[in-house]
Coordinates of C-alpha atoms and ligand atoms in Angstrom, one line a residue:
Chain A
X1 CA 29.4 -0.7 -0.4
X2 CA 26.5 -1.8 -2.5
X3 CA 24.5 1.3 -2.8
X4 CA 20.6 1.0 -4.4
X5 CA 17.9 3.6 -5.6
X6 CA 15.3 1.7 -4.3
X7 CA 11.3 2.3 -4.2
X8 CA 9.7 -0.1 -1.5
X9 CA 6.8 -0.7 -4.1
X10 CA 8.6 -2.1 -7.0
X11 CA 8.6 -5.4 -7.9
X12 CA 12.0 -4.4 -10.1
X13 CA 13.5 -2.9 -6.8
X14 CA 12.3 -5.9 -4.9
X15 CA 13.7 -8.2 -7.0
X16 CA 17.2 -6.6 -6.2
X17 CA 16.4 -6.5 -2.5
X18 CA 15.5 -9.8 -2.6
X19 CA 18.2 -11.9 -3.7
X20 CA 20.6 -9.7 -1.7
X21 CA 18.7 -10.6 1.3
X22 CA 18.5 -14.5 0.3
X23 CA 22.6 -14.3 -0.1
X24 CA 23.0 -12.1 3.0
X25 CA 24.6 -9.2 1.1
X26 CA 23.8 -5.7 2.6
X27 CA 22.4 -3.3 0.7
X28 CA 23.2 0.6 1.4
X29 CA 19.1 1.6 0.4
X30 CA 18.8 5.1 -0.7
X31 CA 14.5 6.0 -1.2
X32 CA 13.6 7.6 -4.1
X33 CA 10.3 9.3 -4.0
X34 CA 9.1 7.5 -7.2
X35 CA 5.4 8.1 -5.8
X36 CA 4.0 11.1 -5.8
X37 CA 7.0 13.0 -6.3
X38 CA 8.3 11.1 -9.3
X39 CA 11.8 12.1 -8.7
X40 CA 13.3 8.9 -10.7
X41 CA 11.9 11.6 -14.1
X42 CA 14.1 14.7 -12.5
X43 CA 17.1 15.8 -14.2
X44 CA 19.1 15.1 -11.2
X45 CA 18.3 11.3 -11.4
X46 CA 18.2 11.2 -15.0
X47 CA 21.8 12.0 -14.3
X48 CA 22.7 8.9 -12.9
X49 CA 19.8 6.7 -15.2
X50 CA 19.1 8.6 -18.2
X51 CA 16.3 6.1 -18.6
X52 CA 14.2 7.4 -15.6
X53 CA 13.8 4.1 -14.3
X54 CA 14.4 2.4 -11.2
X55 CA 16.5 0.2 -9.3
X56 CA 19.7 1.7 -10.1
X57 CA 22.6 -0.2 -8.4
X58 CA 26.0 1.7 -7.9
X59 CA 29.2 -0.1 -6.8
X60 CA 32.2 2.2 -7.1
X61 CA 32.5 3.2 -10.9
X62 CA 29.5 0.5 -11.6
X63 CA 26.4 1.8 -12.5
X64 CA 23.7 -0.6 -13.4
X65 CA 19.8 0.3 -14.3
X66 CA 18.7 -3.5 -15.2
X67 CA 17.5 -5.4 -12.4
X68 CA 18.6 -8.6 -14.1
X69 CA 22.1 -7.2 -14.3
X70 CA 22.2 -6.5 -10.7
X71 CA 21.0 -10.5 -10.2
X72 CA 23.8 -11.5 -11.8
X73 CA 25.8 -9.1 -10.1
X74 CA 24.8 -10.3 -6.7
X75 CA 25.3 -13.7 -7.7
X76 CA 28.7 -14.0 -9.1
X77 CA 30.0 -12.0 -6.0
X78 CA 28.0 -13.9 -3.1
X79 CA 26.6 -17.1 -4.1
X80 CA 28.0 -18.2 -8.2
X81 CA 25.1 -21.4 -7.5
X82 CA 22.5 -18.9 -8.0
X83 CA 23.9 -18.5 -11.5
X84 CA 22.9 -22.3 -12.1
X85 CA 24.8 -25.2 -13.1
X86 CA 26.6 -23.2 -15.8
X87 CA 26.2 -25.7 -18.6
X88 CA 25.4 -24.1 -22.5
X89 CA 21.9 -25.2 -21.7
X90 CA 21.3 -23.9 -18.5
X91 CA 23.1 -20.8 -18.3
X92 CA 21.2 -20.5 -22.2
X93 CA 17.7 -20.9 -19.5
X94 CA 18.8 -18.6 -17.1
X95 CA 18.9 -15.7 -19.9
X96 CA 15.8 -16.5 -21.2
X97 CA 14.2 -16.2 -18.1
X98 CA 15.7 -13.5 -16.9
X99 CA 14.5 -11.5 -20.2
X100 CA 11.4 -13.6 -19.5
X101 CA 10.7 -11.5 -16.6
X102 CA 10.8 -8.2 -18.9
X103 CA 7.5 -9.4 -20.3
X104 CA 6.3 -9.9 -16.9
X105 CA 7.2 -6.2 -15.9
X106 CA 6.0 -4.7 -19.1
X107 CA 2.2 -6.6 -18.6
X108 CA 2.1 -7.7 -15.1
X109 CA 3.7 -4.7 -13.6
X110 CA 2.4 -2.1 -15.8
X111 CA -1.2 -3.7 -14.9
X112 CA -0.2 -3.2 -11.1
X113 CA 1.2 -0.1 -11.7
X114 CA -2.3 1.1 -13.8
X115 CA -4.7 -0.4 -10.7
X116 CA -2.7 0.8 -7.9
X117 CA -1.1 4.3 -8.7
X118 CA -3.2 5.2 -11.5
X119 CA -0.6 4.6 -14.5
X120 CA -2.1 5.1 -17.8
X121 CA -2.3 1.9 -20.2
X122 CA -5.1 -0.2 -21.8
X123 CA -5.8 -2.4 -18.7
X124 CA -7.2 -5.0 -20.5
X125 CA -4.4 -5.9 -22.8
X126 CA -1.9 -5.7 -20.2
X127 CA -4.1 -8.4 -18.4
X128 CA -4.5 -10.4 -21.2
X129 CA -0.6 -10.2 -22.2
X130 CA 0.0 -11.5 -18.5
X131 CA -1.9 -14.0 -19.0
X132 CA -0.4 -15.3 -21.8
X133 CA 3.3 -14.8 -19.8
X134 CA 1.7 -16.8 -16.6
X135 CA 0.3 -19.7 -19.0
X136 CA 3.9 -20.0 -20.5
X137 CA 5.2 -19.7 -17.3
X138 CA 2.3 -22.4 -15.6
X139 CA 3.4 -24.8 -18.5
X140 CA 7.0 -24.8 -18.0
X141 CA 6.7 -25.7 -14.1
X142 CA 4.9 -28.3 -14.9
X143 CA 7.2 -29.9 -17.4
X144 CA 9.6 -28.9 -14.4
X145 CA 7.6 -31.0 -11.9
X146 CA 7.4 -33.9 -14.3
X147 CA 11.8 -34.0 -14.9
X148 CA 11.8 -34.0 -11.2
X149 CA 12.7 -30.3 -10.3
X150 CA 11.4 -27.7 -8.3
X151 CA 13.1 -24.6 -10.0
X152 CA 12.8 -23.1 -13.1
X153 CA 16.2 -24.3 -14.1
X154 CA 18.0 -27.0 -12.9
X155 CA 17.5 -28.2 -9.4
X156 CA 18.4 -25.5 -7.6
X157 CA 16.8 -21.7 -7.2
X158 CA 18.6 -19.4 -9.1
X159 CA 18.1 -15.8 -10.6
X160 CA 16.0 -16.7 -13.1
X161 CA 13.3 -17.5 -10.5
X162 CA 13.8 -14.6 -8.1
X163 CA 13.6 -12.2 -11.9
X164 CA 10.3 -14.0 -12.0
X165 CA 8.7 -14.4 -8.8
X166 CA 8.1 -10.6 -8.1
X167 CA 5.6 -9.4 -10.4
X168 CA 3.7 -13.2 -10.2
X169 CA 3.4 -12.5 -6.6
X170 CA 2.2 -9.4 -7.3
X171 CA -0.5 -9.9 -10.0
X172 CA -3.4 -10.1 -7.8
X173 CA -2.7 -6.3 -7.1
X174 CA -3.1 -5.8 -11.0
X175 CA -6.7 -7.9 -10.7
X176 CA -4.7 -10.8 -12.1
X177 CA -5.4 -13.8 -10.0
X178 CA -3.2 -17.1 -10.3
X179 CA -6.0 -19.2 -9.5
X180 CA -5.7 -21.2 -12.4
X181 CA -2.1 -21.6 -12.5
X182 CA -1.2 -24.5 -9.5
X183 CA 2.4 -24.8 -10.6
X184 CA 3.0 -21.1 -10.3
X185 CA 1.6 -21.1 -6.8
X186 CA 3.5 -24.4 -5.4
X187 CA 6.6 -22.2 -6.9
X188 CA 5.6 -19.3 -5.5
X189 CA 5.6 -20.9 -1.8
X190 CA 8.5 -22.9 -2.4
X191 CA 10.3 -19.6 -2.9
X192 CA 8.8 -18.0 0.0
X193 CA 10.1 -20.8 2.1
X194 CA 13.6 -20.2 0.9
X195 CA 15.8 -19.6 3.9
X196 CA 16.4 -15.2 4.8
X197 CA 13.4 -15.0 2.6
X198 CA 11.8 -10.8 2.6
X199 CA 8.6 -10.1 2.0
X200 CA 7.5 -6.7 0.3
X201 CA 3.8 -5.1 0.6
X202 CA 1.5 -7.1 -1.2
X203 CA 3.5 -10.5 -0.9
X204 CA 3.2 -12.3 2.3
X205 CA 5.5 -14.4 4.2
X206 CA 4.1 -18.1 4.6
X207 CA 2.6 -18.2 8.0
X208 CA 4.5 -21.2 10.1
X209 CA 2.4 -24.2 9.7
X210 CA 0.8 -24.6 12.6
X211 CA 0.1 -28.3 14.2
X212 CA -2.7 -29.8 12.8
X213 CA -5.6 -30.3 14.8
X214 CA -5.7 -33.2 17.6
X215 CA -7.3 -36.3 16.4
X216 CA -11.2 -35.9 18.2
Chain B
X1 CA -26.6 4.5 -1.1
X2 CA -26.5 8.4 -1.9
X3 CA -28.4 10.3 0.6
X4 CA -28.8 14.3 1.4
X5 CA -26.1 13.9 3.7
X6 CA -23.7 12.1 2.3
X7 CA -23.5 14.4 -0.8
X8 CA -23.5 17.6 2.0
X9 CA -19.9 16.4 3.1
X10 CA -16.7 17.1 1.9
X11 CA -14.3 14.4 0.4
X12 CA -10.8 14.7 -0.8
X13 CA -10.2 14.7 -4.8
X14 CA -6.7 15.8 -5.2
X15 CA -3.4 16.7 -3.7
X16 CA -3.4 20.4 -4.0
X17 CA 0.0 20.7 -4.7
X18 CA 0.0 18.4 -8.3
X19 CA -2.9 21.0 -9.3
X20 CA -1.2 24.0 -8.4
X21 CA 1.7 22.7 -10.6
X22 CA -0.5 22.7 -13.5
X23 CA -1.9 19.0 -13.3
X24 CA -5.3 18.4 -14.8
X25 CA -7.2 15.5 -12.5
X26 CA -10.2 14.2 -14.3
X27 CA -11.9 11.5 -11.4
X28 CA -15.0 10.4 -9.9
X29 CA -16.8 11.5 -6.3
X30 CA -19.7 9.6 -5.6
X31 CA -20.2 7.9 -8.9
X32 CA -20.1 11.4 -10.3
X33 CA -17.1 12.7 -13.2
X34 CA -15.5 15.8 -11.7
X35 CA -12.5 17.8 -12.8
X36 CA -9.8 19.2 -10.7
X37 CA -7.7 21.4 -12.2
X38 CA -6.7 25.7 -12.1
X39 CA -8.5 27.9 -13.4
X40 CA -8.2 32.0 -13.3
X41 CA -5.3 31.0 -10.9
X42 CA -7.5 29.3 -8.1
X43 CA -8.0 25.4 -7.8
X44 CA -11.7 24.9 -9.2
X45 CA -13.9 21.3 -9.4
X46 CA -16.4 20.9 -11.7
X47 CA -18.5 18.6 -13.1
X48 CA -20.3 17.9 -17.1
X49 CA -22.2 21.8 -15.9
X50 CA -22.0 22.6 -12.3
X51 CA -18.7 23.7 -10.6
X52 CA -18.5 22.7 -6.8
X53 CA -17.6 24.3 -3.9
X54 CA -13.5 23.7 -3.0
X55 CA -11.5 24.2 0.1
X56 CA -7.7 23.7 0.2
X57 CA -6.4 22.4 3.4
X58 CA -4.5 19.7 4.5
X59 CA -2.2 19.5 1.1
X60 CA -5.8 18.8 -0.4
X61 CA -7.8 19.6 -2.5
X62 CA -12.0 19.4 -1.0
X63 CA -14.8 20.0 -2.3
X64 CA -19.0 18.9 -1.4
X65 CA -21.4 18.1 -4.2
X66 CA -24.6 19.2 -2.4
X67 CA -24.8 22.4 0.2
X68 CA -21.7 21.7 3.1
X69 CA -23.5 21.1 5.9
X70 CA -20.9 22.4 8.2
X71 CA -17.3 23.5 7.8
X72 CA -14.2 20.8 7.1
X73 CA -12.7 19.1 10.3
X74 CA -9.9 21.1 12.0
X75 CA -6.3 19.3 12.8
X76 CA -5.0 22.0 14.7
X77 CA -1.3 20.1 14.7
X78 CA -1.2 21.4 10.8
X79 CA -0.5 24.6 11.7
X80 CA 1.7 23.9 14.5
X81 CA 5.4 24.9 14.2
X82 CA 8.1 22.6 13.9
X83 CA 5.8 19.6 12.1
X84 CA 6.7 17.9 9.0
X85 CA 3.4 17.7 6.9
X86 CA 3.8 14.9 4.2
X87 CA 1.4 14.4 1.5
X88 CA 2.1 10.7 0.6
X89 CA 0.2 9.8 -2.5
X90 CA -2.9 8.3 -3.7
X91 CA -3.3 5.0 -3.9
X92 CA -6.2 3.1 -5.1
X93 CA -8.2 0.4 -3.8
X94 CA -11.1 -1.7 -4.3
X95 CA -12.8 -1.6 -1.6
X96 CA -16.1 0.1 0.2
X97 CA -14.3 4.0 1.4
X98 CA -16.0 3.2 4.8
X99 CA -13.9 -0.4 4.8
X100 CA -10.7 1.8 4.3
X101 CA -11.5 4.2 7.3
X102 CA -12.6 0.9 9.4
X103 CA -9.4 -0.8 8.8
X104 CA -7.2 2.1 9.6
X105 CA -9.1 2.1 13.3
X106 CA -8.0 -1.3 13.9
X107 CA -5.2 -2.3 15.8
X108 CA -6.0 -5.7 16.2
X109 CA -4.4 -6.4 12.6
X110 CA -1.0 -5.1 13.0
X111 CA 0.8 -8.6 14.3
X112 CA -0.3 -10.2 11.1
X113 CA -0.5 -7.6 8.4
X114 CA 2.3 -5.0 9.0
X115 CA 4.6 -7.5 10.8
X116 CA 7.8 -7.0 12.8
X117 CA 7.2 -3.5 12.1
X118 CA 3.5 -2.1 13.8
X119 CA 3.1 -5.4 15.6
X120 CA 4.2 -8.9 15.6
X121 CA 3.3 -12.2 17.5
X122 CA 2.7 -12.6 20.7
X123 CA 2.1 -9.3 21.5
X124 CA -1.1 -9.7 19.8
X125 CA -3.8 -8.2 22.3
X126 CA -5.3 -4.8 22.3
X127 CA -5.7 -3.9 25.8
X128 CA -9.1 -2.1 27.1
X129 CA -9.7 1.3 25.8
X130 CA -12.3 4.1 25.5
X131 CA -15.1 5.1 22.5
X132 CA -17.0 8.2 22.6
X133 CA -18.7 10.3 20.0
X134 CA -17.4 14.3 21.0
X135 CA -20.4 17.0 21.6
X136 CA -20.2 19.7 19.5
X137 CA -17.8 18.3 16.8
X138 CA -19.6 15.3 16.7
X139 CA -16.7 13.1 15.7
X140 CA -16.1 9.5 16.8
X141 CA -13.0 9.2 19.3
X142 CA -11.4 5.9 20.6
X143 CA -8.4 6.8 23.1
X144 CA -6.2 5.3 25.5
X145 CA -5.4 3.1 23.0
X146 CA -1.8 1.0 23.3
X147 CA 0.4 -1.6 21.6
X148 CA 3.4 -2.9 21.4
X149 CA 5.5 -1.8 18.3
X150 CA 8.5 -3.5 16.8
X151 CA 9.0 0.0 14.7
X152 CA 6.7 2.2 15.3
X153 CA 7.3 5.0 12.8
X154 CA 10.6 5.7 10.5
X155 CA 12.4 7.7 13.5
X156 CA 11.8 4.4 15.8
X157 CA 15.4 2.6 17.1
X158 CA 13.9 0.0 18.6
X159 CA 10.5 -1.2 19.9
X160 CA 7.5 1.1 22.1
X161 CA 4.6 0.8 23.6
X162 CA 2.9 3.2 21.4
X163 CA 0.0 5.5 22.7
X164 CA -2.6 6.1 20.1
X165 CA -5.4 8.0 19.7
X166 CA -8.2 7.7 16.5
X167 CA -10.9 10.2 15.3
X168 CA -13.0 9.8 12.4
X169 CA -14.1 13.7 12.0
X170 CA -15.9 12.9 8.4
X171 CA -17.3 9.7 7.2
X172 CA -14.4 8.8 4.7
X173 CA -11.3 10.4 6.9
X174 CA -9.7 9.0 10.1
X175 CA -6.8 10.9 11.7
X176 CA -4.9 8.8 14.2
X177 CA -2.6 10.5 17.2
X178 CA 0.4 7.9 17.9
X179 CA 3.5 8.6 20.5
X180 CA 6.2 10.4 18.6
X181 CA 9.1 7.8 18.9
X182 CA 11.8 10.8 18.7
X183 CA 9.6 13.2 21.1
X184 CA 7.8 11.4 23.3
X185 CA 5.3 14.0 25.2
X186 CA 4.0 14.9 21.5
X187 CA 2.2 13.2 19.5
X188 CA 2.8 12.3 15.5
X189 CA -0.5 12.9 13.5
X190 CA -1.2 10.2 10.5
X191 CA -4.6 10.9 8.3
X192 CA -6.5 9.0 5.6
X193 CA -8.5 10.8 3.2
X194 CA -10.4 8.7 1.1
X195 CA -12.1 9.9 -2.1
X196 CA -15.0 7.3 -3.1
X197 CA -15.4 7.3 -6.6
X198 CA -18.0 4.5 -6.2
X199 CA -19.3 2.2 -3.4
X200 CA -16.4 -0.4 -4.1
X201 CA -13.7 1.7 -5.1
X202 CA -11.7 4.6 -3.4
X203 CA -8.7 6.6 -3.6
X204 CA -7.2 6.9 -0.7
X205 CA -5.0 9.9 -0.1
X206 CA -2.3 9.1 3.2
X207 CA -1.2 12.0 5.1
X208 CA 1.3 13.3 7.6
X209 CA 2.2 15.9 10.1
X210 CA 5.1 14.5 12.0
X211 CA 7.3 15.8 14.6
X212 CA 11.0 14.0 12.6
X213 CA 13.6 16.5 11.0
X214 CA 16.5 13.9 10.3
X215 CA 14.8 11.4 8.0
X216 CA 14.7 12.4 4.5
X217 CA 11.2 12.8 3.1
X218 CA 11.3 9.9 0.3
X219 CA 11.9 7.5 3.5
X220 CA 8.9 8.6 5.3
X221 CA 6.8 8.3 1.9
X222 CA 8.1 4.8 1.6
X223 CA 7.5 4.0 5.1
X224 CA 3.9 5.1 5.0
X225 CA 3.1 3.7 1.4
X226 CA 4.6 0.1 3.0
X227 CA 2.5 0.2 5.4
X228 CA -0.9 1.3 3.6
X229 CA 0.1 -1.2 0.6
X230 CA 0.3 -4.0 3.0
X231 CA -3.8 -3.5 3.9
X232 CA -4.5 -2.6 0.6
X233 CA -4.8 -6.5 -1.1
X234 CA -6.7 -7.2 2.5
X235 CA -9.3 -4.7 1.6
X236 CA -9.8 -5.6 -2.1
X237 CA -10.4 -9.1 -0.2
X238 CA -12.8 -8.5 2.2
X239 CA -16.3 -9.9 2.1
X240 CA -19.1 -8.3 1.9
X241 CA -17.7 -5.4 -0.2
X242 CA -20.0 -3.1 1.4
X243 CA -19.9 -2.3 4.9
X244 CA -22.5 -3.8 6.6
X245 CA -24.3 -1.8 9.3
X246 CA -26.7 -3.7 11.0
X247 CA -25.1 -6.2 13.1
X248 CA -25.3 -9.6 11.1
X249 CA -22.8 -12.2 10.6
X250 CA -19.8 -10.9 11.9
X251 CA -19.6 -10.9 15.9
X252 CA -17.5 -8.2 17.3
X253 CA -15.1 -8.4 19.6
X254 CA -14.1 -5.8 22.6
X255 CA -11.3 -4.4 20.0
X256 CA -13.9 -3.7 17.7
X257 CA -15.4 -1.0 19.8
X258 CA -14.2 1.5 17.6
X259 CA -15.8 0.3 14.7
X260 CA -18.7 -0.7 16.4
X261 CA -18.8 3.5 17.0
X262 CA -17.9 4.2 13.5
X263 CA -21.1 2.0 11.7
X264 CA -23.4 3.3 13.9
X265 CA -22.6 6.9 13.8
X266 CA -22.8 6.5 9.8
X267 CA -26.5 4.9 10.3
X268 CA -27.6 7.2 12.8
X269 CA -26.6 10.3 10.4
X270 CA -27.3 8.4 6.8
X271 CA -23.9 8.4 5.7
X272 CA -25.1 5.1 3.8
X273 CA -22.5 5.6 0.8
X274 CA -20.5 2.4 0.6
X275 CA -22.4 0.6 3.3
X276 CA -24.8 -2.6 3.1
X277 CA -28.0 -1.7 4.9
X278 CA -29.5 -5.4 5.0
X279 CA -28.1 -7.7 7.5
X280 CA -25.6 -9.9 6.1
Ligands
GSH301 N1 15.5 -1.3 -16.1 C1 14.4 -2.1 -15.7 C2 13.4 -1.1 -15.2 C3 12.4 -1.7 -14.3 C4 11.1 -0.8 -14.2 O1 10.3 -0.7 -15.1 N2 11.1 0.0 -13.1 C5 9.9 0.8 -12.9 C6 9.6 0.8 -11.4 S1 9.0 -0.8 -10.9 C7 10.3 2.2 -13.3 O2 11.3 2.7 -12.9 N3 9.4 2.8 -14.1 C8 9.5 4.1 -14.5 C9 9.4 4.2 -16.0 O3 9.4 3.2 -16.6 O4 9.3 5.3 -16.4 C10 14.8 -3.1 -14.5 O5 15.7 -2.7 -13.8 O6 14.2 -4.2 -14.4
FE2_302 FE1 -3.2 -2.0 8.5

C-alpha cells in the first residue's frame, strides 16, 4: 500500500497524484488540513517530515518528503519508460528538470500560494523569478519542437514533465499568465490529453473537441 | 460604490478562532485598513482611530463600519445538536464580492466547472424552480431547487438528485440548504462569507454545518476548498469585473432567476459596492 499526505491544493501533492493516476497506481490518500489548520507545522507531522512540508509518501519503512523522489518512485515500480530512455544524457535531462521544477515551486508556487491563501512573500519577485523559469522553460520546447519531439526529454513523457507541468498550469492563479509562452501551452495540452489524465482545481481537463461546424 | 447602506452592514473579517488563538489579522473592509486582533481578552476591529462594532458568530469574526442597521442573519442549524460546523479557510479572489455570492447561487455551472463531482454532462438542465424575497427578513430565497449529482458532498456513495435551497441574507453572504447524502430528511447547510476589501477583490470565508460524523475533518476541508478553488480562476475571469445591475449585455436565462433576484434586491436597497451601475 502506497500511503500519501496529500493536500488537494498543492501543485507538489498533485504532481504525486498525478503520475500515479497516469500509471494506474492507487494511492491510499490521507488529507492533511494544510489550510486553515496548518497541521503539516504540528509536532505530530513534523514527526513523520521534520521539514513541515507536504506530500509525504510512505511505503512500508519508506518515507519520502520530495515529490521528485516519489516520481521516480512511481516510475521505476509501474512504468520504468517514464524514467526516459536511460542514456547518460537523458537520464542527466531528467535530473535537471526534475530540480528544475524546484525553481518552479519556490517562484511559481510561492506566488500562488501568496495570491490565493495569503502567504507572505514579495509578490513581485516571485513573479518576475517565474518568469524567468517559464522563458527557460518556453525556450527549451521550442528547441524540442524543432529536433522533432513533443516532451521535454526524449520522445516520450516522462517525470520530468509531470515535475513541471503543475505549477505552469497553475500560474495563472499566481497572476502569471502564459500568454506569451506558445510552447508551454501546446505542452501543457499535450499533457492533459495523456491517457487517465486528473485534473486538480485550477487546471482543467481539455473539453472533447467537438465537431466543427457544418459547412453553410 | 460606497453608500449609507452598504457601510451599515456587517461583513466577515476573520475566523474567530485564529484570533482567539492569538493571531493578529491586519486587512481591508471596503477599501478601508482594519485590524482584527484581542484585546483586554475580547476580539476587537479597529481601524487608523475608530474601533468598530464586532459580533462573533458563525466561527467569525463581524463587524459594520457605519451604525448596523439591523442585527446579523440567523442560521438557526448552528445551534442545532448533532451538526458538524467547519470553518474552511479563506481564500482570496479577484473578483467583485457580489460576483462571488452570484456564482455560488448558480447551479447551472456545476457540469462544466465542478465535474463528475456536483454535476456532469448530460445532466446539464436546471429544472423550474421558485424566487421570492422573504417579508420580515427581507432575504432573497430560491427553493425547490434540484440536480443531479455525481458526488454530492464527502459522505456521498454514489450519485442523487440533490434538493437545494439558497438564501442570500446579507449582500456579500449566501447560505445554501442541500439534501444531506447520509440523512436524507435533513438538510446539510454550506455558507459563503465574503469580506470585500475592495470592489474587485474579496476574501471569501467557506463555511459548514453538516450533519457527517464518520469523515474526518481535513477531508471535508479539502472537499469544500476543491470545490470553491475550481470557481475561483472563473471568477478572476469574468467580464465586466463589476457586477452589472441594470440589465445590459448579458441576457438571462430562466436558471438565472436567482440572480436576476439577487441584482435587483442590491439596487433596490443601494448595496452598490462591487456593482457596475451603467448598463454594460
Ligand atoms: N519537499 C518538496 C516540498 C513541496 C512543497 O513546498 N510543498 C508545500 C505545499 S505545496 C509545503 O508543504 N509547504 C509548506 C512549507 O514549505 O512550509 C516537494 O515534495 O516537492
Ligand atoms: Fe461553482
Amino acid at each position: 500500500m502506497i500511503r500519501l499526505h496529500d493536500y488537494v491544493l498543492s501543485a507538489s501533492c498533485y504532481k504525486v497524484r498525478l503520475m500515479a493516476a497516469l500509471l494506474g497506481v492507487r494511492l491510499d490518500l490521507e488529507a492533511v488540513d494544510f489550510h486553515p489548520g496548518r497541521a503539516h507545522k504540528s509536532l505530530a507531522f513534523r514527526q513523520l517530515n521534520p521539514a513541515g512540508t507536504l506530500p509525504v509518501m510512505v511505503v512500508d519503512d519508506l518515507v519520502l518528503t520530495e515529490s521528485t523522489a516519489m516520481l521516480v518512485y512511481l516510475a521505476r515500480l509501474a512504468g520504468p519508460e517514464w524514467l526516459g530512455p536511460g542514456t547518460p544524457q537523458a537520464s542527466a535531462q531528467v535530473q535537471q528538470w526534475l530540480a528544475f521544477s524546484g525553481r518552479l515551486a519556490a517562484s511559481l508556487g510561492l506566488a500562488r500560494l501568496h495570491d490565493m491563501l495569503l502567504y507572505t512573500g514579495d509578490i513581485e519577485a516571485l513573479r518576475r523569478d517565474g518568469h524567468l523559469a517559464l522563458r527557460e522553460l518556453e525556450s527549451a520546447l521550442t528547441e524540442c519542437r524543432f529536433a522533432g519531439h513533443d516532451w521535454l526529454v526524449g520522445t516520450a513523457p516522462t517525470i520530468a514533465d509531470i515535475a513541471c507541468f503543475p505549477n505552469v498550469a497553475l500560474s495563472q492563479d499566481g497572476g502569471v499568465t502564459l500568454d506569451p509562452y506558445p510552447a508551454i501551452r501546446l505542452w501543457s495540452r499535450r499533457v492533459r490529453s495523456l491517457d487517465r489524465f486528473v485534473e486538480m482545481p485550477g487546471i482543467h481537463r481539455l473539453h472533447e473537441l467537438r465537431p466543427a461546424p457544418a459547412e453553410a | 460604490m460606497i453608500t449609507p447602506q452598504v457601510l451599515n452592514e456587517w461583513y466577515p473579517v476573520a475566523m474567530a478562532s485564529q484570533i482567539r488563538a492569538g493571531q493578529r489579522r491586519e486587512t481591508q473592509l471596503l477599501g478601508i485598513p482594519v485590524t482584527v486582533k484581542m484585546s483586554d481578552g475580547a476580539v476587537a476591529v479597529h481601524g487608523e482611530s475608530d474601533s468598530f462594532p464586532v459580533m462573533e458568530r458563525f466561527g467569525h469574526v463581524w463587524t459594520c463600519l457605519g451604525s448596523p442597521a439591523h442585527d446579523l442573519f440567523a442560521v438557526p442549524e448552528a445551534d442545532q445538536p448533532g451538526r458538524r460546523l467547519v470553518d474552511v479557510g479563506v481564500v482570496r479572489v479577484k473578483c467583485s464580492p457580489l460576483r462571488a455570492v452570484e456564482n455560488f447561487l448558480d447551479i447551472a455551472h456545476f457540469p462544466f466547472v465542478h465535474t463528475d463531482i456536483l454535476g456532469a454532462e448530460p445532466h446539464t438542465e436546471v429544472n423550474r424552480y421558485e424566487v421570492q424575497i422573504r417579508e420580515g427578513s427581507d432575504e432573497v430565497w430560491a427553493t425547490k431547487v434540484t440536480f443531479y449529482q455525481p458526488q454530492a458532498a464527502k459522505s456521498a456513495e454514489g450519485g442523487i438528485v440533490t434538493q437545494y435551497m439558497y438564501r442570500v441574507p446579507a449582500p456579500t453572504v449566501s447560505v445554501l440548504y442541500k439534501t444531506c447524502p447520509v440523512m436524507p430528511d435533513a438538510w446539510d447547510v454550506i455558507g459563503i462569507f465574503v469580506q470585500p476589501l475592495t470592489e474587485e477583490l474579496c476574501d471569501v470565508w467557506p463555511w459548514m454545518a453538516l450533519f457527517d460524523d464518520v469523515t474526518p475533518e481535513a477531508e471535508l476541508i479539502a472537499f469544500q476548498q476543491m470545490i470553491f478553488l475550481q470557481d475561483r480562476s472563473i471568477l478572476e475571469n469574468q467580464i465586466p469585473r463589476l457586477l452589472p445591475l441594470d440589465p445590459g449585455m448579458e441576457i438571462p436565462t430562466q436558471a438565472d432567476l436567482s440572480s436576476i433576484a439577487y441584482r435587483r434586491w442590491l439596487k433596490k436597497r443601494g448595496l452598490t459596492y462591487g456593482a457596475q451601475m451603467v448598463a454594460a
